[in-house]
Each structure stands twice: as structure tokens, then as C-alpha cells.
Coordinates of C-alpha atoms and ligand atoms in Angstrom, one line a residue:
X42 CA 137.7 86.3 6.4
X43 CA 136.6 87.3 9.9
X44 CA 137.9 90.6 11.1
X45 CA 138.4 92.4 14.5
X46 CA 136.0 95.0 15.5
X47 CA 138.0 98.1 16.4
X48 CA 136.9 101.9 16.7
X49 CA 133.5 100.9 15.0
X50 CA 135.0 99.3 12.1
X51 CA 136.0 95.7 11.0
X52 CA 139.7 95.8 10.9
X53 CA 142.0 93.3 9.3
X54 CA 145.5 92.0 10.4
X55 CA 148.5 90.2 8.9
X56 CA 148.0 87.0 10.7
X57 CA 145.1 84.5 10.4
X58 CA 144.1 81.1 11.5
X59 CA 141.5 78.4 10.7
X60 CA 139.0 77.5 13.2
X61 CA 138.6 73.7 13.1
X62 CA 135.6 71.5 14.0
X63 CA 136.7 69.0 16.6
X64 CA 134.0 66.6 15.4
X65 CA 135.5 66.4 12.0
X66 CA 138.9 68.1 11.6
X67 CA 138.6 68.5 8.0
X68 CA 135.6 71.0 8.4
X69 CA 137.1 74.4 8.5
X70 CA 134.5 76.4 10.5
X71 CA 136.1 79.7 9.2
X72 CA 139.3 81.9 8.8
X73 CA 139.7 84.4 11.7
X74 CA 142.4 87.1 12.0
X75 CA 144.8 87.3 14.7
X76 CA 145.5 90.8 16.2
X77 CA 148.9 92.1 16.7
X78 CA 150.1 94.3 19.6
X79 CA 149.3 97.6 17.5
X80 CA 145.8 96.4 16.8
X81 CA 145.4 96.1 20.8
X82 CA 146.7 99.5 21.0
X83 CA 144.4 100.8 18.5
X84 CA 141.5 99.1 20.2
X85 CA 142.4 100.7 23.7
X86 CA 143.0 104.0 22.1
X87 CA 139.5 103.8 20.5
X88 CA 138.1 102.8 24.0
X89 CA 139.8 105.7 25.6
X90 CA 138.2 108.2 23.1
X91 CA 134.7 106.7 23.5
X92 CA 134.9 106.6 27.3
X93 CA 134.2 110.2 28.4
X94 CA 130.9 110.5 26.7
X95 CA 129.9 106.8 27.2
X96 CA 130.5 107.0 30.8
X97 CA 127.9 109.7 30.9
X98 CA 125.4 107.7 28.6
X99 CA 121.9 107.2 30.1
X100 CA 120.5 104.2 31.5
X101 CA 117.9 104.0 28.6
X102 CA 120.8 104.1 25.9
X103 CA 122.5 101.2 27.6
X104 CA 119.1 99.4 28.1
X105 CA 118.1 99.8 24.5
X106 CA 121.5 98.4 23.2
X107 CA 121.7 95.5 25.6
X108 CA 118.1 94.6 25.0
X109 CA 118.5 94.5 21.3
X110 CA 121.6 92.3 21.5
X111 CA 119.7 89.9 23.8
X112 CA 116.7 89.8 21.5
X113 CA 118.7 89.0 18.4
X114 CA 120.6 86.3 20.2
X115 CA 117.6 84.6 21.4
X116 CA 116.0 84.9 17.9
X117 CA 119.1 83.3 16.4
X118 CA 119.9 80.7 19.2
X119 CA 119.6 77.8 16.9
X120 CA 122.0 79.1 14.4
X121 CA 124.4 80.4 17.0
X122 CA 124.2 77.1 18.8
X123 CA 125.2 75.3 15.6
X124 CA 128.3 77.3 15.1
X125 CA 129.3 76.8 18.8
X126 CA 128.6 73.2 18.5
X127 CA 130.9 73.0 15.4
X128 CA 133.7 75.0 16.8
X129 CA 133.6 73.7 20.4
X130 CA 132.2 70.3 20.1
X131 CA 129.3 70.5 22.7
X132 CA 126.2 68.7 21.6
X133 CA 123.7 70.8 19.7
X134 CA 121.2 70.9 22.5
X135 CA 124.1 72.0 25.0
X136 CA 125.1 74.7 22.4
X137 CA 121.7 76.0 21.7
X138 CA 121.1 76.1 25.5
X139 CA 124.4 78.1 25.8
X140 CA 123.5 80.7 23.1
X141 CA 120.1 81.1 24.6
X142 CA 121.9 81.6 27.9
X143 CA 123.9 84.5 26.5
X144 CA 120.8 86.1 25.2
X145 CA 119.0 85.9 28.7
X146 CA 122.2 87.3 30.2
X147 CA 122.0 90.5 27.9
X148 CA 118.3 90.8 28.8
X149 CA 119.1 90.7 32.5
X150 CA 121.8 93.4 32.3
X151 CA 119.8 95.6 30.1
X152 CA 117.3 95.7 33.2
X153 CA 120.3 96.1 35.5
X154 CA 121.2 99.4 33.6
X155 CA 117.9 100.8 34.9
X156 CA 118.6 99.7 38.4
X157 CA 121.8 101.4 39.3
X158 CA 121.2 102.8 42.7
X159 CA 123.1 104.7 45.3
X160 CA 122.5 105.5 49.0
X161 CA 122.0 108.7 50.9
X162 CA 123.2 108.6 54.5
X163 CA 123.0 110.9 57.4
X164 CA 126.4 112.5 58.3
X165 CA 127.9 112.3 61.8
X166 CA 128.4 116.1 61.3
X167 CA 125.6 118.6 61.4
X168 CA 124.2 119.9 57.9
X169 CA 126.1 117.5 55.8
X170 CA 124.7 115.0 53.5
X171 CA 126.5 111.9 52.4
X172 CA 125.8 110.3 49.1
X173 CA 127.2 107.0 48.0
X174 CA 127.1 106.3 44.2
X175 CA 128.5 103.9 41.7
X176 CA 130.4 105.0 38.7
X177 CA 132.0 102.7 36.0
X178 CA 135.7 101.8 36.2
X179 CA 136.7 102.7 32.7
X180 CA 138.1 100.4 30.0
X181 CA 137.6 96.8 30.9
X182 CA 139.9 94.1 29.2
X183 CA 137.8 90.8 29.0
X184 CA 139.8 87.6 28.3
X185 CA 137.7 84.4 28.0
X186 CA 138.4 80.6 27.7
X187 CA 137.4 78.1 25.0
X188 CA 134.8 76.0 26.9
X189 CA 131.8 78.3 27.0
X190 CA 132.6 80.5 23.8
X191 CA 129.5 82.7 23.9
X192 CA 128.1 82.4 27.6
X193 CA 131.3 83.6 29.4
X194 CA 131.8 86.5 27.1
X195 CA 128.2 87.5 27.5
X196 CA 128.3 87.6 31.4
X197 CA 131.3 89.7 31.3
X198 CA 130.5 92.1 28.3
X199 CA 126.8 92.7 29.3
X200 CA 127.5 94.1 33.0
X201 CA 130.7 95.8 31.7
X202 CA 128.4 97.9 29.3
X203 CA 125.3 98.1 31.4
X204 CA 127.6 99.9 34.1
X205 CA 129.1 102.3 31.6
X206 CA 132.3 100.8 30.9
X207 CA 134.0 100.5 27.5
X208 CA 135.4 97.1 26.5
X209 CA 138.3 95.5 24.8
X210 CA 137.3 91.8 24.4
X211 CA 139.9 88.9 23.6
X212 CA 138.3 85.6 23.2
X213 CA 140.1 82.2 23.3
X214 CA 142.3 81.6 20.2
X215 CA 140.8 78.2 19.8
X216 CA 137.2 79.4 19.4
X217 CA 136.9 82.6 17.8
X218 CA 133.6 82.0 15.9
X219 CA 131.1 82.3 18.6
X220 CA 132.8 85.5 19.9
X221 CA 132.9 86.9 16.4
X222 CA 129.2 86.2 15.8
X223 CA 128.3 87.9 19.2
X224 CA 130.5 91.0 18.3
X225 CA 128.9 91.1 14.9
X226 CA 125.5 91.5 16.8
X227 CA 127.0 93.9 19.2
X228 CA 128.4 95.9 16.3
X229 CA 124.9 96.8 15.1
X230 CA 123.3 97.6 18.4
X231 CA 123.8 101.4 18.3
X232 CA 126.7 101.6 20.5
X233 CA 129.1 104.5 19.8
X234 CA 132.2 103.7 18.0
X235 CA 134.9 102.4 20.4
X236 CA 132.7 101.4 23.3
X237 CA 133.1 97.9 22.2
X238 CA 136.1 96.3 20.6
X239 CA 136.9 92.8 19.5
X240 CA 140.7 91.6 19.3
X241 CA 141.0 88.0 18.5
X242 CA 144.3 86.3 18.7
X243 CA 147.0 84.7 20.9
X244 CA 147.1 85.0 24.8
X245 CA 150.9 85.7 24.6
X246 CA 150.2 88.6 22.3
X247 CA 146.8 90.1 22.5
X248 CA 146.3 89.1 26.3
X249 CA 149.7 90.1 27.2
X250 CA 149.2 93.8 25.7
X251 CA 145.8 94.0 27.4
X252 CA 146.9 93.2 30.9
X253 CA 150.1 95.3 30.9
X254 CA 148.5 98.6 29.3
X255 CA 148.2 101.2 32.0
X256 CA 145.2 102.7 30.2
X257 CA 143.1 99.5 31.0
X258 CA 142.3 99.9 34.8
X259 CA 140.2 96.4 35.1
X260 CA 140.8 93.1 33.7
X261 CA 138.1 90.3 33.8
X262 CA 139.5 86.8 33.1
X263 CA 138.3 83.2 33.0
X264 CA 140.5 80.5 32.4
X265 CA 143.2 78.2 34.0
X266 CA 144.8 78.8 37.3
X267 CA 148.2 79.0 35.6
X268 CA 147.3 81.9 33.3
X269 CA 145.0 83.4 36.0
X270 CA 148.1 83.6 38.5
X271 CA 150.2 85.0 35.7
X272 CA 147.7 87.8 34.9
X273 CA 147.6 88.8 38.7
X274 CA 151.4 88.9 38.7
X275 CA 151.2 91.5 35.9
X276 CA 148.2 93.5 37.0
X277 CA 149.0 93.8 40.8
X278 CA 151.9 96.2 40.4
X279 CA 149.8 98.3 38.1
X280 CA 146.9 98.2 40.7
X281 CA 144.2 97.1 38.2
X282 CA 141.1 95.7 39.4
X283 CA 141.4 92.1 38.6
X284 CA 138.7 89.4 38.6
X285 CA 139.8 85.8 38.0
X286 CA 137.6 82.7 37.6
X287 CA 139.8 79.7 37.2
X288 CA 139.8 76.0 37.5
X289 CA 138.0 73.4 39.9
X290 CA 138.3 69.9 41.2
X291 CA 134.7 69.8 42.4
X292 CA 133.6 67.1 44.9
X293 CA 130.0 65.4 44.7
X294 CA 129.4 63.5 48.1
X295 CA 127.1 60.7 47.9
X296 CA 125.7 59.4 51.3
X297 CA 124.4 55.9 52.0
X298 CA 121.0 57.5 52.4
X299 CA 121.0 59.0 49.0
X300 CA 118.3 58.4 46.2
X301 CA 120.3 56.1 43.8
X302 CA 118.7 57.4 40.7
X303 CA 119.3 61.0 41.7
X304 CA 122.8 60.4 42.8
X305 CA 123.5 58.7 39.3
X306 CA 122.0 61.4 37.5
X307 CA 123.9 64.1 39.2
X308 CA 127.3 62.1 38.7
X309 CA 126.7 61.5 35.1
X310 CA 125.5 64.8 34.4
X311 CA 128.2 66.6 36.5
X312 CA 131.3 64.4 35.5
X313 CA 130.7 63.7 31.7
X314 CA 128.2 66.1 30.1
X315 CA 129.9 68.9 28.1
X316 CA 132.6 66.3 27.6
X317 CA 133.6 66.9 31.3
X318 CA 135.0 70.4 30.0
X319 CA 133.3 72.6 32.6
X320 CA 135.0 74.2 35.6
X321 CA 132.1 73.0 37.6
X322 CA 132.5 69.3 36.6
X323 CA 132.2 66.6 39.3
X324 CA 135.6 65.3 39.0
X325 CA 135.8 63.7 42.5
X326 CA 133.0 61.5 43.5
X327 CA 133.1 60.8 47.1
X328 CA 130.9 57.9 48.1
X329 CA 130.1 56.5 51.4
X330 CA 131.3 53.1 52.2
X331 CA 127.8 51.3 52.6
X332 CA 127.0 52.0 48.8
X333 CA 130.4 52.5 47.2
X334 CA 130.5 49.1 45.3
X335 CA 126.9 49.4 44.1
X336 CA 127.2 53.0 43.2
X337 CA 130.5 52.7 41.3
X338 CA 129.4 49.7 39.3
X339 CA 126.0 51.6 38.3
X340 CA 128.2 54.7 37.4
X341 CA 130.4 52.6 35.0
X342 CA 127.6 51.0 33.4
X343 CA 125.9 54.4 32.8
X344 CA 129.1 56.0 31.5
X345 CA 129.8 53.1 29.1
X346 CA 126.1 53.5 27.9
X347 CA 126.7 57.1 26.8
X348 CA 126.8 57.9 23.1
X349 CA 130.0 59.7 22.1
X350 CA 129.9 61.2 18.7
X351 CA 129.7 64.2 16.3
X352 CA 128.3 67.2 18.2
X353 CA 125.7 67.7 15.3
X354 CA 124.4 64.2 15.3
X355 CA 120.8 64.3 17.1
X356 CA 121.7 61.0 19.1
X357 CA 124.9 62.3 20.5
X358 CA 125.1 62.6 24.4
X359 CA 128.9 63.3 24.7
X360 CA 130.5 65.5 21.9
X361 CA 134.2 65.2 21.1
X362 CA 137.1 66.8 23.2
X363 CA 137.9 70.4 22.1
X364 CA 141.2 69.6 20.4
X365 CA 144.1 67.2 20.2
X366 CA 146.1 68.8 22.9
X367 CA 143.3 68.3 25.5
X368 CA 142.7 64.7 24.1
X369 CA 146.3 64.1 24.9
X370 CA 146.0 65.5 28.2
X371 CA 143.0 63.2 28.9
X372 CA 145.0 60.2 27.8
X373 CA 148.0 61.2 29.9
X374 CA 145.8 61.4 33.0
X375 CA 144.5 57.9 32.3
X376 CA 148.1 56.6 32.4
X377 CA 148.7 58.6 35.5
X378 CA 145.7 57.2 37.4
X379 CA 146.5 53.7 36.3
X380 CA 150.1 54.2 37.5
X381 CA 149.0 55.7 40.9
X382 CA 147.0 52.5 41.5
X383 CA 143.4 53.5 40.7
X384 CA 141.2 51.0 39.0
X385 CA 139.8 52.1 35.6
X386 CA 136.4 50.6 35.3
X387 CA 135.7 51.9 32.0
X388 CA 136.5 54.3 29.2
X389 CA 139.7 56.6 29.1
X390 CA 140.4 55.5 25.3
X391 CA 140.6 57.4 22.0
X392 CA 137.7 56.4 20.0
X393 CA 137.7 55.8 16.2
X394 CA 134.5 57.2 14.6
X395 CA 133.3 57.5 11.0
X396 CA 134.2 61.3 11.4
X397 CA 137.8 62.1 11.9
X398 CA 137.5 64.0 15.2
X399 CA 138.7 64.1 18.9
X400 CA 136.7 61.4 20.4
X401 CA 137.3 60.1 23.9
X402 CA 135.3 57.7 26.0
X403 CA 134.2 58.8 29.6
X404 CA 136.3 57.3 32.2
X405 CA 135.5 56.1 35.6
X406 CA 138.4 55.2 38.1
X407 CA 137.4 53.3 41.3
X408 CA 139.6 53.1 44.4
X409 CA 141.0 56.4 43.8
X410 CA 142.4 58.3 46.8
X411 CA 142.1 61.9 47.4
X412 CA 146.0 62.3 47.4
X413 CA 146.4 60.8 43.7
X414 CA 147.1 63.5 41.1
X415 CA 144.0 62.4 39.3
X416 CA 142.0 63.6 42.4
X417 CA 144.0 66.9 42.9
X418 CA 144.7 68.2 39.4
X419 CA 142.2 69.5 37.0
X420 CA 142.0 67.2 34.1
X421 CA 139.2 69.1 32.2
X422 CA 137.9 66.0 30.5
X423 CA 135.1 63.3 31.2
X424 CA 137.2 61.6 33.8
X425 CA 135.7 60.7 37.2
X426 CA 137.8 59.6 40.5
X427 CA 135.4 57.8 42.8
X428 CA 136.8 58.0 46.3
X429 CA 135.6 55.9 49.4
X430 CA 134.5 57.8 52.5
X431 CA 134.0 56.1 56.0
X432 CA 131.1 58.4 57.0
X433 CA 129.8 62.0 56.4
X434 CA 132.3 63.7 58.4
X435 CA 135.1 61.9 56.4
X436 CA 133.4 62.8 53.1
X437 CA 133.2 66.4 54.1
X438 CA 137.0 66.5 55.0
X439 CA 137.9 64.9 51.7
X440 CA 135.7 67.3 49.8
X441 CA 137.3 70.2 51.3
X442 CA 140.7 68.8 50.9
X443 CA 141.7 70.4 47.7
X444 CA 143.3 73.8 46.6
X445 CA 140.2 74.6 44.6
X446 CA 136.9 75.9 45.9
X447 CA 134.4 76.5 42.9
X448 CA 131.4 74.0 43.1
X449 CA 130.5 71.3 45.5
X450 CA 127.6 68.8 45.9
X451 CA 125.9 66.3 48.1
X452 CA 123.3 63.7 47.4
X453 CA 121.5 62.6 50.7
X454 CA 117.9 62.7 52.0
X455 CA 119.2 63.9 55.4
X456 CA 118.2 67.4 56.2
X457 CA 120.6 67.4 59.0
X458 CA 123.7 66.5 56.6
X459 CA 122.5 68.7 53.7
X460 CA 122.1 71.7 56.1
X461 CA 125.6 71.1 57.5
X462 CA 127.2 70.6 54.3
X463 CA 125.9 74.0 52.7
X464 CA 127.4 75.7 55.8
X465 CA 130.8 73.6 56.0
X466 CA 131.7 73.1 52.3
X467 CA 134.5 75.4 51.3
X468 CA 133.3 76.4 47.9
X469 CA 131.4 79.3 46.3
X470 CA 128.6 77.0 44.9
X471 CA 126.9 74.3 46.9
X472 CA 124.5 71.9 45.4
X473 CA 122.2 69.6 47.4
X474 CA 120.7 66.6 45.2
X475 CA 121.6 68.7 42.1
X476 CA 124.7 68.3 39.9
X477 CA 127.6 70.5 40.6
X478 CA 127.6 71.9 37.1
X479 CA 124.6 73.9 35.9
X480 CA 123.7 77.2 37.4
X481 CA 121.3 80.4 37.0
X482 CA 122.3 83.4 35.5
X483 CA 120.7 85.9 37.8
X484 CA 122.5 85.0 40.9
X485 CA 126.2 85.2 41.8
X486 CA 128.7 82.8 40.5
X487 CA 132.2 82.2 41.7
X488 CA 134.4 80.1 44.0
X489 CA 137.0 80.3 46.8
X490 CA 140.7 79.3 47.3
X491 CA 142.6 78.6 44.1
X492 CA 139.5 78.8 42.0
X493 CA 138.7 82.6 42.0
X494 CA 139.9 85.9 42.9
X495 CA 138.2 89.3 43.1
X496 CA 134.2 89.9 43.3
X497 CA 131.7 87.4 42.1
X498 CA 130.4 87.3 38.5
X499 CA 126.6 87.4 37.5
X500 CA 123.5 88.7 38.8
X501 CA 123.4 92.1 40.4
X502 CA 126.7 91.0 42.3
X503 CA 128.5 91.8 39.1
X504 CA 128.3 95.4 39.8
X505 CA 131.0 94.9 42.7
X506 CA 133.7 94.5 39.7
X507 CA 132.3 96.5 37.1
X508 CA 131.7 99.8 39.1
X509 CA 133.7 101.8 41.6
X510 CA 132.0 103.4 44.7
X511 CA 132.2 107.1 45.3
X512 CA 131.3 108.9 48.7
X513 CA 130.3 112.4 48.2
X514 CA 129.8 115.0 51.1
X515 CA 127.7 118.2 50.8
X516 CA 127.1 121.0 53.1
X517 CA 123.7 122.4 52.1
Ligands
NAD6 P1 143.8 79.5 29.3 O1 144.1 79.9 30.7 O2 144.8 78.7 28.5 O3 143.2 80.6 28.6 C1 142.2 81.4 28.8 C2 142.4 82.8 28.1 O4 143.6 83.4 28.6 C3 142.5 82.7 26.7 O5 141.8 83.6 26.0 C4 143.9 82.8 26.4 O6 144.4 83.2 25.1 C5 144.3 83.8 27.4 N1 145.7 83.9 27.7 C6 146.6 82.9 27.7 N2 147.8 83.2 28.1 C7 147.8 84.6 28.5 C8 148.6 85.5 28.9 N3 150.0 85.4 29.1 N4 148.1 86.8 29.2 C9 146.8 87.1 28.8 N5 146.0 86.1 28.5 C10 146.4 85.0 28.2 O7 142.4 78.7 29.6 P2 141.4 77.6 28.6 O8 142.3 76.5 28.4 O9 141.1 78.6 27.6 O10 140.1 77.2 29.5 C11 140.1 76.2 30.3 C12 140.2 76.7 31.9 O11 139.4 77.7 32.1 C13 140.0 75.6 32.8 O12 141.0 75.6 33.8 C14 138.6 75.9 33.4 O13 138.4 75.4 34.7 C15 138.8 77.3 33.4 N6 137.3 78.0 33.5 C16 136.9 78.5 34.5 C17 135.5 79.0 34.6 C18 135.0 79.7 36.0 O14 134.1 80.4 35.9 N7 135.7 79.4 37.0 C19 134.6 78.8 33.5 C20 135.2 78.2 32.5 C21 136.5 77.8 32.3

């Protein structure tokens, strides 16, 4: 049994659930408790008790804990990656890469704990000194999705702790395994009891209790637009600091002058890897008329050649869909796309494999238009809509015509268009000749419009959310 970590102890609960392997549904990854509202209350109470002294902890104390966590994650990245691949369905190399990323993030924020700076400014009044300093916010509620079960928790928990906050962490109900393993490492890092708490369980119970409790002044959430908007409606009247990272419908523009091999690699990587289950996936591929037919045909050939299979098999390129519900959603969108008049060139089918898992073939829709539902709504699967553009200006306007604004990309050899696109694209991340998915951990991450709300995550920009600025005036 895997319990919650509350007030420096492993705590059981009445409800439990089995964590299933989407590559082979008969494989139970483990049994995990589901917290009740009173468990969340206990975790918040523990964080509240730990907060006064932890908020005054030294940067060295925080560095030591975060560095130790990062070192252990990196040393165990293969084992943690295997667990992640088993519970979420990413291929083993992708999962090991994600585990390593979590370790690097803890190492980065260990260093950030030593780099908390302020400003001294001259006052407009004689004899007065003005100091601007950063202080921790307090107890941060962290709510994460299922598609990056160790990296996203890491990029919220590490900065929260580095800047002196206490944490109550609620991972996605579907994939508690990686979150529990991460929490187990954190539990041995020397943090005082109550500084970090794990409460696994349902969003409607654990998440709801966390976002409405007035003792939690900050919520950092990653997940769907629907849940994010619901959270904001709950937290705004309580004036909680709220950070939301949500969905995407990310465009990849391919111009006539693009290097074909680069463009195909960006499209295949961006649209299909990690089974398309990435907020930064290239789900709209906007191709200039001159190369549309050639590119679309080549993309379909590449998609068909991808090896879909068990996440732990060495030859697998595309793992299973995370669960049956998401698989049904993918299949529904295939029907929607066909009914809307898009031409399905390949894939879009449930696949039978020797293992009893959630397998789905990567799909390419040609002749898609930007007003179709398959081009406007986040499918969150390996499904690409390929849209025709008359020229660069048309492609840019199609790219920006979306309620989302997380990532965008362009493949071109033209410095003029690449430079213009970087400026004119309405998204938080812009890629030139690089896939829309795949980012560094030491620079800001986040989107615009419907994709994000609040300050950026990651890199030193994370301090904007996890600290509060104080301005002090002294007459010497
Ligand atoms: P989801 O919104 O269903 O769940 C996210 C988290 O919110 C889970 O922990 C869930 O239990 C919790 N939750 C659900 N209802 C809640 C409630 N009423 N109150 C509080 N918490 C609640 O999202 P998901 O299906 O786990 O993840 C997929 C989504 O996440 C996609 O839309 C994807 O684009 C998005 N995502 C965004 C980013 C990003 O950085 N922008 C990264 C990864 C995933």
C-alpha cells in the first residue's frame, strides 16, 4: 500500500485505488490511497505549523535538501523512468528523460535558493533608504495532470521549497506512482515535518478542499482548461495567488522554402511523440500551398511507419494512450473530423496488440480547415490536422486564430519570415525549425490567451509566482 505523506508521517486512508498499466491493463502498478477532506485538512494544518520556522530557513538548508533530492532522482532515473512508463505509457526513453528532467529541475532550484536577491533603491525623500525584498508566499497547493507525472510536480515543488514555501501536493488521480516515488525521496531529504505533504486522490475531493481552504494563499495548477477555469472561479473571491497552465492547439507552420526533412521531423516529433499527450503538441500543421500535397503525403507515410506498442518494449516509438477514456475521446474526434469533411489519410484506429492495452494508431487528417472542431479543440492524442495556407501571411493568421496560445512553430529557411513569426505569433513559446514540444528547464515556460493564467513557470522567472515582493523604507 502507498500512503499519503502528512506532517512527516506516512498516513493511510479509507479509500484506495489500483494504478493500472495502459500498456497491459492486467498489470497493476500498485495500490494507492485516496485522501479524504479531513486528510487534506491535516496536511494543511501540518503545513501551517511548519510555516513560521520554514519561512525563516536559510538558503543553505533549502539548497541541501533540494540538491539531495535532485541527486537521488538522477541516480535512480532508469528505475523511476520504468515506473513512469508503466503507469503513464510513455516509451521507456521518453520516461527516463522525464525522470532525469525532474532531477535537473531540483538541482537548478537548489542553486536558485542561493540566488534570492533584492534591490536597494534611492528614495525620493532625503535620508530614507528603500529596500525591495522577496518573501515566500506561504502554503502552496500544487495540483498536477497525468501526462508528465514527475516533471510537472518537480517544476512546481522545487521552486516552492527553494523560495521558502510549504507545500501540499495533489498529483493526478490516474498516475499516483511517480508522484509517490518523488514524495518518498523528498520525505528523506531532511525537510522539517509539515514542510512538504502529499495528498493523493480525486480532484473533486482533494483538489476541491485545497482550492477553497483560506489557509492556502497560492494554487499552482496544470491541467485542462475546464478545470483551470473552475479553479479560478473558486480562488478569485478568496484572492488566492493562482497560476494556471492549461491546454493548447499548437500550430506548426511549414513554408514552401522549408527543408523537407527538418519539417517532417518537427511534425512527426511534435504531433505524435509521447502519444500526442502533450500540451505543446503540434496538433495543427499549417502548410503553404506549394508543398502541401507532397508534405502531407510524406507525413502520412512517416506516421504509418511509427511503431506503436508496449511502453517498455525497446522498439516502441509510440506508447499506448493513457487510459480507456482518453482512447475513446481520440476515436470520437476521428469521427468528428470525418463528419466535418476532413480526409483521414492514415491511422485513427484502436489497435489490437499481443498486450491488452490502450493502443491507437497516429492519425493524419488532410484538407482540414481551421474552423473544424478537430482544428479548434484540444484532442490530446496523436491526431494532426493539416491545413492549407495561401502564403506566409495567411499561415500566420491561421496560426493565431485559436483560443489557445501555448506553443507555435515555423519551418522555413527565410530569416525574414522566421524573425517576423517570432514577433507576431500570439504564443508563449515560439520555435523556428524545432518541434513545438520539447523545452529547456532553466528558461520560462507558459502561454497566452486560454492556455495560461498568472506568472510563468520554470527558470528564475518561477520566483514571480512563488514569492511576494516587499518594499521597506528606513530613515537611518
Ligand atoms: P485535468 O484538468 O482533468 O486534471 C488536472 C488536475 O486537476 C488533476 O490532478 C485533477 O485531479 C485535478 N482536478 C480535477 N478536478 C478538480 C477540481 N474540481 N478542483 C481541483 N482540482 C481538480 O487535466 P488532465 O486530464 O490531468 O491533464 C490533461 C490536460 O493538462 C490537458 O488539457 C493538457 O493540455 C494540460 N497540460 C497543460 C500543460 C501546460 O503546462 N500548459 C502541461 C501538461 C498538461
